[in-house]
mmCIF file with all atom_site columns, C-alpha atoms in Angstrom:
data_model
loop_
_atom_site.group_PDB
_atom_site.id
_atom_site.type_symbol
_atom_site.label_atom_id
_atom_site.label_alt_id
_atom_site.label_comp_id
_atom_site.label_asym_id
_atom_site.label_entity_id
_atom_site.label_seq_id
_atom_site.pdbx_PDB_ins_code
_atom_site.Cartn_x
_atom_site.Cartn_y
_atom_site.Cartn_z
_atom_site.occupancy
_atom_site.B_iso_or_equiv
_atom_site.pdbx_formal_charge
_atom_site.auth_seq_id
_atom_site.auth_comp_id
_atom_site.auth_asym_id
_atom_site.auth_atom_id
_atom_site.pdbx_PDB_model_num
ATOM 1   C CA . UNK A 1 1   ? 31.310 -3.661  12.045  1.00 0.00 ? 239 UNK A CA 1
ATOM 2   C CA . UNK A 1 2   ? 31.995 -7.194  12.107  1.00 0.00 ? 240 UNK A CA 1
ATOM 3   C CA . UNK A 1 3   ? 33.315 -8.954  9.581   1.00 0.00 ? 241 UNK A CA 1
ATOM 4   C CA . UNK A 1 4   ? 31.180 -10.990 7.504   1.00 0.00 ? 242 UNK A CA 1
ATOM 5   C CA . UNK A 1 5   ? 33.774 -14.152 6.460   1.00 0.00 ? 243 UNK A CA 1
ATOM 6   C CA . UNK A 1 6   ? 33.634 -14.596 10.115  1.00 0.00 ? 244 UNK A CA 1
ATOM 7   C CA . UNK A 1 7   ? 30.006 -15.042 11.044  1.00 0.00 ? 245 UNK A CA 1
ATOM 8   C CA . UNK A 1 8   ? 27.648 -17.682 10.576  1.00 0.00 ? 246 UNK A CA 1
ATOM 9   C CA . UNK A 1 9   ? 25.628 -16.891 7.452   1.00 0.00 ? 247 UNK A CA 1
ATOM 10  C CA . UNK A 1 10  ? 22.197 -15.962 9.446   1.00 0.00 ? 248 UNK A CA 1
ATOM 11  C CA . UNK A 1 11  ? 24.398 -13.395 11.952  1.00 0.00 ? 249 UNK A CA 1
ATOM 12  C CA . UNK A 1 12  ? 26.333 -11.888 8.714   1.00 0.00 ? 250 UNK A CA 1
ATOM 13  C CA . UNK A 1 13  ? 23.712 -10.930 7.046   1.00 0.00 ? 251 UNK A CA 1
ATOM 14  C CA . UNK A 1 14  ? 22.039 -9.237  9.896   1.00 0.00 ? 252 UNK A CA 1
ATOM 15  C CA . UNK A 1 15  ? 25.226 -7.267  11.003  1.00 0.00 ? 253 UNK A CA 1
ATOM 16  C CA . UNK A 1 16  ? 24.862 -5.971  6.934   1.00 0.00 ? 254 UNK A CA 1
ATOM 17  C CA . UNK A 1 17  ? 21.210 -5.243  7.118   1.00 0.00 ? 255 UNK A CA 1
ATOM 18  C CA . UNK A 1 18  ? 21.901 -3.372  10.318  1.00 0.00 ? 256 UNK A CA 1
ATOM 19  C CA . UNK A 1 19  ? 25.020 -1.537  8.672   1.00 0.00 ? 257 UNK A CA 1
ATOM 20  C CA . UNK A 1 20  ? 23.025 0.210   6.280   1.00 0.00 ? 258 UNK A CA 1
ATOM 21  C CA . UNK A 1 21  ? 20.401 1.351   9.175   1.00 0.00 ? 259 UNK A CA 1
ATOM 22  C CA . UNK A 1 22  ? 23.412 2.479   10.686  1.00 0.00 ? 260 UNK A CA 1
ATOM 23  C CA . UNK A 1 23  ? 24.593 4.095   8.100   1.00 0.00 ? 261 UNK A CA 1
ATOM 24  C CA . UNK A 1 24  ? 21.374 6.394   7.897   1.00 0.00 ? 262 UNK A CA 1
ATOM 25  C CA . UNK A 1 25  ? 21.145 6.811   11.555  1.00 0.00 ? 263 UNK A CA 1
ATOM 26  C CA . UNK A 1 26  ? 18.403 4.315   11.499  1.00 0.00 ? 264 UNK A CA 1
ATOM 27  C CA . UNK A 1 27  ? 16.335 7.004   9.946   1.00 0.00 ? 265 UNK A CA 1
ATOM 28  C CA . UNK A 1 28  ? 14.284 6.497   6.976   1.00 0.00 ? 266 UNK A CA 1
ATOM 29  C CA . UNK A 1 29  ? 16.501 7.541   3.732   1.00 0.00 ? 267 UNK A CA 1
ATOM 30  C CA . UNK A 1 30  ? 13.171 9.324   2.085   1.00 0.00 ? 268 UNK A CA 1
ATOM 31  C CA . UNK A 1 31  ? 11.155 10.849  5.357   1.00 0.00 ? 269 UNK A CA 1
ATOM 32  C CA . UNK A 1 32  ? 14.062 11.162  8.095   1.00 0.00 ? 270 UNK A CA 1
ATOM 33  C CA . UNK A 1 33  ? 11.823 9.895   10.669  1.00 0.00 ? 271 UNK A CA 1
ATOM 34  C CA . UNK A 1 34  ? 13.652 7.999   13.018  1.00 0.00 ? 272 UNK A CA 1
ATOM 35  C CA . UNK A 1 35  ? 12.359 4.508   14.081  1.00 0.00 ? 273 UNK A CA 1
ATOM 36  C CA . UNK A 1 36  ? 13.729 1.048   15.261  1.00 0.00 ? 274 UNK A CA 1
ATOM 37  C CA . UNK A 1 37  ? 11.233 -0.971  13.490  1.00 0.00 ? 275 UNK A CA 1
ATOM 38  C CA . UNK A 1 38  ? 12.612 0.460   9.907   1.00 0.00 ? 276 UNK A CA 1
ATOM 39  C CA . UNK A 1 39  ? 12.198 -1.881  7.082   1.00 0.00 ? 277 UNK A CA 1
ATOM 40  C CA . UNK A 1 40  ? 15.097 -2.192  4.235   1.00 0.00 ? 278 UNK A CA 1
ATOM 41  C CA . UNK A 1 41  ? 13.667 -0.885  0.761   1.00 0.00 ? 279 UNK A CA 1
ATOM 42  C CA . UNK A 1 42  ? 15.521 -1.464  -2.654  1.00 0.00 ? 280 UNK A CA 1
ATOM 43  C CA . UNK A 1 43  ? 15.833 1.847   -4.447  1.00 0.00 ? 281 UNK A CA 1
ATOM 44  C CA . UNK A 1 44  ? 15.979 0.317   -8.231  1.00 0.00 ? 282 UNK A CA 1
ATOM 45  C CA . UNK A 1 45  ? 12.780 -2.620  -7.610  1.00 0.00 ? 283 UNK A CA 1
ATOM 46  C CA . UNK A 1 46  ? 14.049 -6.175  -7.549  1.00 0.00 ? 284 UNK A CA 1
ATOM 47  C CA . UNK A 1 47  ? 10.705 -6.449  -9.230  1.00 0.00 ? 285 UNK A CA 1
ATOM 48  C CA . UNK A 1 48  ? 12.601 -3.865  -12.194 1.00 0.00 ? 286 UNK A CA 1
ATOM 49  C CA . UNK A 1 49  ? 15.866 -5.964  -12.344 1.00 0.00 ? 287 UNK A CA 1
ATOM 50  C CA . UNK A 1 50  ? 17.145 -4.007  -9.147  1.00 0.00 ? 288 UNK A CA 1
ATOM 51  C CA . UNK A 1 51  ? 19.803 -6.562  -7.033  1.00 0.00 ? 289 UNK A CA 1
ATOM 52  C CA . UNK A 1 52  ? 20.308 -6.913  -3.120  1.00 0.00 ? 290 UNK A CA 1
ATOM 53  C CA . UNK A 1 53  ? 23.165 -4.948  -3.445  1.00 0.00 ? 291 UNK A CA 1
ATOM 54  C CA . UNK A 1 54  ? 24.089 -2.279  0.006   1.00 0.00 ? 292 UNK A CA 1
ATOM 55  C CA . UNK A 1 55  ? 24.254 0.228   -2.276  1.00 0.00 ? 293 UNK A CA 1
ATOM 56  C CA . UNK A 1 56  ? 20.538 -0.525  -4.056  1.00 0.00 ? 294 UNK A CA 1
ATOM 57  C CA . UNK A 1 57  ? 18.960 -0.715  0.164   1.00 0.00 ? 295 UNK A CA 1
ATOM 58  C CA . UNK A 1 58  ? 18.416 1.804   2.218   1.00 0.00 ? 296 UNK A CA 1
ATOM 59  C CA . UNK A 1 59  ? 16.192 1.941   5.528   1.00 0.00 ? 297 UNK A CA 1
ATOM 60  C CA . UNK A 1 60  ? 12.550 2.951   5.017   1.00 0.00 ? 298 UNK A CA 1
ATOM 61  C CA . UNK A 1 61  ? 9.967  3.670   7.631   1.00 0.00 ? 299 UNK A CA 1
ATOM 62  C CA . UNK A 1 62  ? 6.836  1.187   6.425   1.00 0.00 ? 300 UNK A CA 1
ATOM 63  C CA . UNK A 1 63  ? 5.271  4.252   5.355   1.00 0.00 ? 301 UNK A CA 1
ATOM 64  C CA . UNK A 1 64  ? 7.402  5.409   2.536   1.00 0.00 ? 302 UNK A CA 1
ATOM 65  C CA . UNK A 1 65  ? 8.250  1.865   1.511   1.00 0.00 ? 303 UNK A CA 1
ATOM 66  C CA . UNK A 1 66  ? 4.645  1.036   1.017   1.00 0.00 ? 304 UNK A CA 1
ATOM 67  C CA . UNK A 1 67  ? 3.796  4.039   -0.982  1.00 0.00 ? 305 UNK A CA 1
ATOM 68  C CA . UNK A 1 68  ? 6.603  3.471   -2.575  1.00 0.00 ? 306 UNK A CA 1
ATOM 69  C CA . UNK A 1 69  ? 6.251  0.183   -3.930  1.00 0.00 ? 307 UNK A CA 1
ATOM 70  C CA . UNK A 1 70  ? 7.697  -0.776  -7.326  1.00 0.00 ? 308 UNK A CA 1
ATOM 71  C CA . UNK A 1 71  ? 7.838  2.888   -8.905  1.00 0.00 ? 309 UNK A CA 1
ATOM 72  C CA . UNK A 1 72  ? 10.899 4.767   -10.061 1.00 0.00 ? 310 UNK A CA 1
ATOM 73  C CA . UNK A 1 73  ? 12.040 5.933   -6.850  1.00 0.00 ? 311 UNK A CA 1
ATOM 74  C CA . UNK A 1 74  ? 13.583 9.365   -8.025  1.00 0.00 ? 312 UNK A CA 1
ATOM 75  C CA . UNK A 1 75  ? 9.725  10.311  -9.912  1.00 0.00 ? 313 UNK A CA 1
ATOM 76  C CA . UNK A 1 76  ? 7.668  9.252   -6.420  1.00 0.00 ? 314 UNK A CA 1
ATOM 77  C CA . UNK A 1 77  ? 10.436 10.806  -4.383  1.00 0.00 ? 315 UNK A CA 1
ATOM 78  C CA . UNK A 1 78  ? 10.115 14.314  -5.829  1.00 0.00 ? 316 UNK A CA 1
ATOM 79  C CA . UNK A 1 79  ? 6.190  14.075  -5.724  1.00 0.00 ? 317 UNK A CA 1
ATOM 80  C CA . UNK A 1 80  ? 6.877  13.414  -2.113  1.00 0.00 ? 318 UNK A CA 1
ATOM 81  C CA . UNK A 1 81  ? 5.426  15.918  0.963   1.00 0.00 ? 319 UNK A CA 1
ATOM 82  C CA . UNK A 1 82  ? 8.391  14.756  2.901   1.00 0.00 ? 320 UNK A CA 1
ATOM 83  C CA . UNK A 1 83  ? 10.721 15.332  -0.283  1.00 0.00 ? 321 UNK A CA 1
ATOM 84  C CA . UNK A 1 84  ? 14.276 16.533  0.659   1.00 0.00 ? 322 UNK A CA 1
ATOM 85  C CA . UNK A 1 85  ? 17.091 17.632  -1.951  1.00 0.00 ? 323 UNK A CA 1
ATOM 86  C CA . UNK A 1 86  ? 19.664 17.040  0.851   1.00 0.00 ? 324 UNK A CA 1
ATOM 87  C CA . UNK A 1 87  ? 17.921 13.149  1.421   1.00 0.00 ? 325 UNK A CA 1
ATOM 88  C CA . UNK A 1 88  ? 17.573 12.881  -2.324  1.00 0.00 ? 326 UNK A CA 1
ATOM 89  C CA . UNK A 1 89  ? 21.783 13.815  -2.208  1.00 0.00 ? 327 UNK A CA 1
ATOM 90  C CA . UNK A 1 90  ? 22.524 11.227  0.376   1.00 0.00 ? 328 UNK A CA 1
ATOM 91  C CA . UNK A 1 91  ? 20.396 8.828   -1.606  1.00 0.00 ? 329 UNK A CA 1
ATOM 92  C CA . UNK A 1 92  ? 22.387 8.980   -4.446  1.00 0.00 ? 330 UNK A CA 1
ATOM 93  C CA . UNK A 1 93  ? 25.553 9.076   -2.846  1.00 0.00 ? 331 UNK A CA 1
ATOM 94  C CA . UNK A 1 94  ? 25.006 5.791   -1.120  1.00 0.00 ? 332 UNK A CA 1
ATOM 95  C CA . UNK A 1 95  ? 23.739 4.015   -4.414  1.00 0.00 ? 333 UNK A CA 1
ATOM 96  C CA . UNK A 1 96  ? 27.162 5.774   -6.006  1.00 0.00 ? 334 UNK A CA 1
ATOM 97  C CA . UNK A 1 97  ? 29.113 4.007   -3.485  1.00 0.00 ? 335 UNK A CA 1
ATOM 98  C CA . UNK A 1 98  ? 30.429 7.582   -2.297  1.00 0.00 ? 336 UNK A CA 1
ATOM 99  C CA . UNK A 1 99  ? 28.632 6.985   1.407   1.00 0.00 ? 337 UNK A CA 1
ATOM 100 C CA . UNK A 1 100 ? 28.349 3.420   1.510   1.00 0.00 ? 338 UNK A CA 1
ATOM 101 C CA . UNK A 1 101 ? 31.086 2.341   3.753   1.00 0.00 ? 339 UNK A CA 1
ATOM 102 C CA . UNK A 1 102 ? 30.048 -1.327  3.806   1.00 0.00 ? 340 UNK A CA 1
ATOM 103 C CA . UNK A 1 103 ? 30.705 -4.328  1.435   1.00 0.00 ? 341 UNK A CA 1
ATOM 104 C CA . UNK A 1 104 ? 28.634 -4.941  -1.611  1.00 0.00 ? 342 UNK A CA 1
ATOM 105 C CA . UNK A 1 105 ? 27.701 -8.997  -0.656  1.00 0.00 ? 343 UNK A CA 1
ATOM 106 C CA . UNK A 1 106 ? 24.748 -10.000 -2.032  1.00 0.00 ? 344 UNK A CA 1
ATOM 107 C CA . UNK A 1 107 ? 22.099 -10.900 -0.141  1.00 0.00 ? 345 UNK A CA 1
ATOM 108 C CA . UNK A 1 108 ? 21.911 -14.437 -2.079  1.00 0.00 ? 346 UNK A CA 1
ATOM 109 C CA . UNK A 1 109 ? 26.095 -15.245 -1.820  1.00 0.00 ? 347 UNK A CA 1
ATOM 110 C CA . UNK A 1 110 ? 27.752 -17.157 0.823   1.00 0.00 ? 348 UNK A CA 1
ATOM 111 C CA . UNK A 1 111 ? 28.852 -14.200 3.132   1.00 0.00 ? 349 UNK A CA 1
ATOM 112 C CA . UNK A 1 112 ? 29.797 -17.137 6.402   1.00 0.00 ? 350 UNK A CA 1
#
């Protein structure tokens, strides 16, 4: 991956948002489905103090991230037909930093 101190602010921040795709396959972290149009959903809710932190995002196929919304991801995740222990794993390893192999920049800092 690129490195974001030397990219123009617009082109670093899409090389991160396409890091953590990457990072899942470009599947959806709660369904597996694979898809190129994935969107990028934050685990905790900005809406519930949640930051744009890599290791609060992970790829979402519109359909999770929609049903989703603002709940506790963990509680709507369980209640899920497309639940996974093994996704729910990876999940939490990537918001533990333990599979997140890519920089924790903010969204909102100066990554150029």
């Amino acid at each position: 991956m690129a490195n974001l101190h030397s990219l123009q602010r617009r082109d670093a921040v899409r090389a991160w948002k396409q890091g953590i795709k990457n990072a899942f396959n470009c599947k959806c972290a709660y369904c597996g489905v694979h898809s190129d149009s994935l969107t990028l959903d934050h685990v905790h809710p900005r809406t519930k103090g949640g930051e744009d932190l890599a290791t609060n995002i992970v790829p979402a196929c519109m359909h999770c991230n929609q049903d989703k919304g603002s709940q506790n991801w963990r509680l709507w995740y369980r209640d899920n037909e497309h639940y996974s222990a093994k996704r729910e794993w990876m999940i939490e390893q990537w918001m533990n930093s333990l599979l997140c192999p890519i920089w924790n920049c903010q969204l909102n800092n100066n990554c150029a």
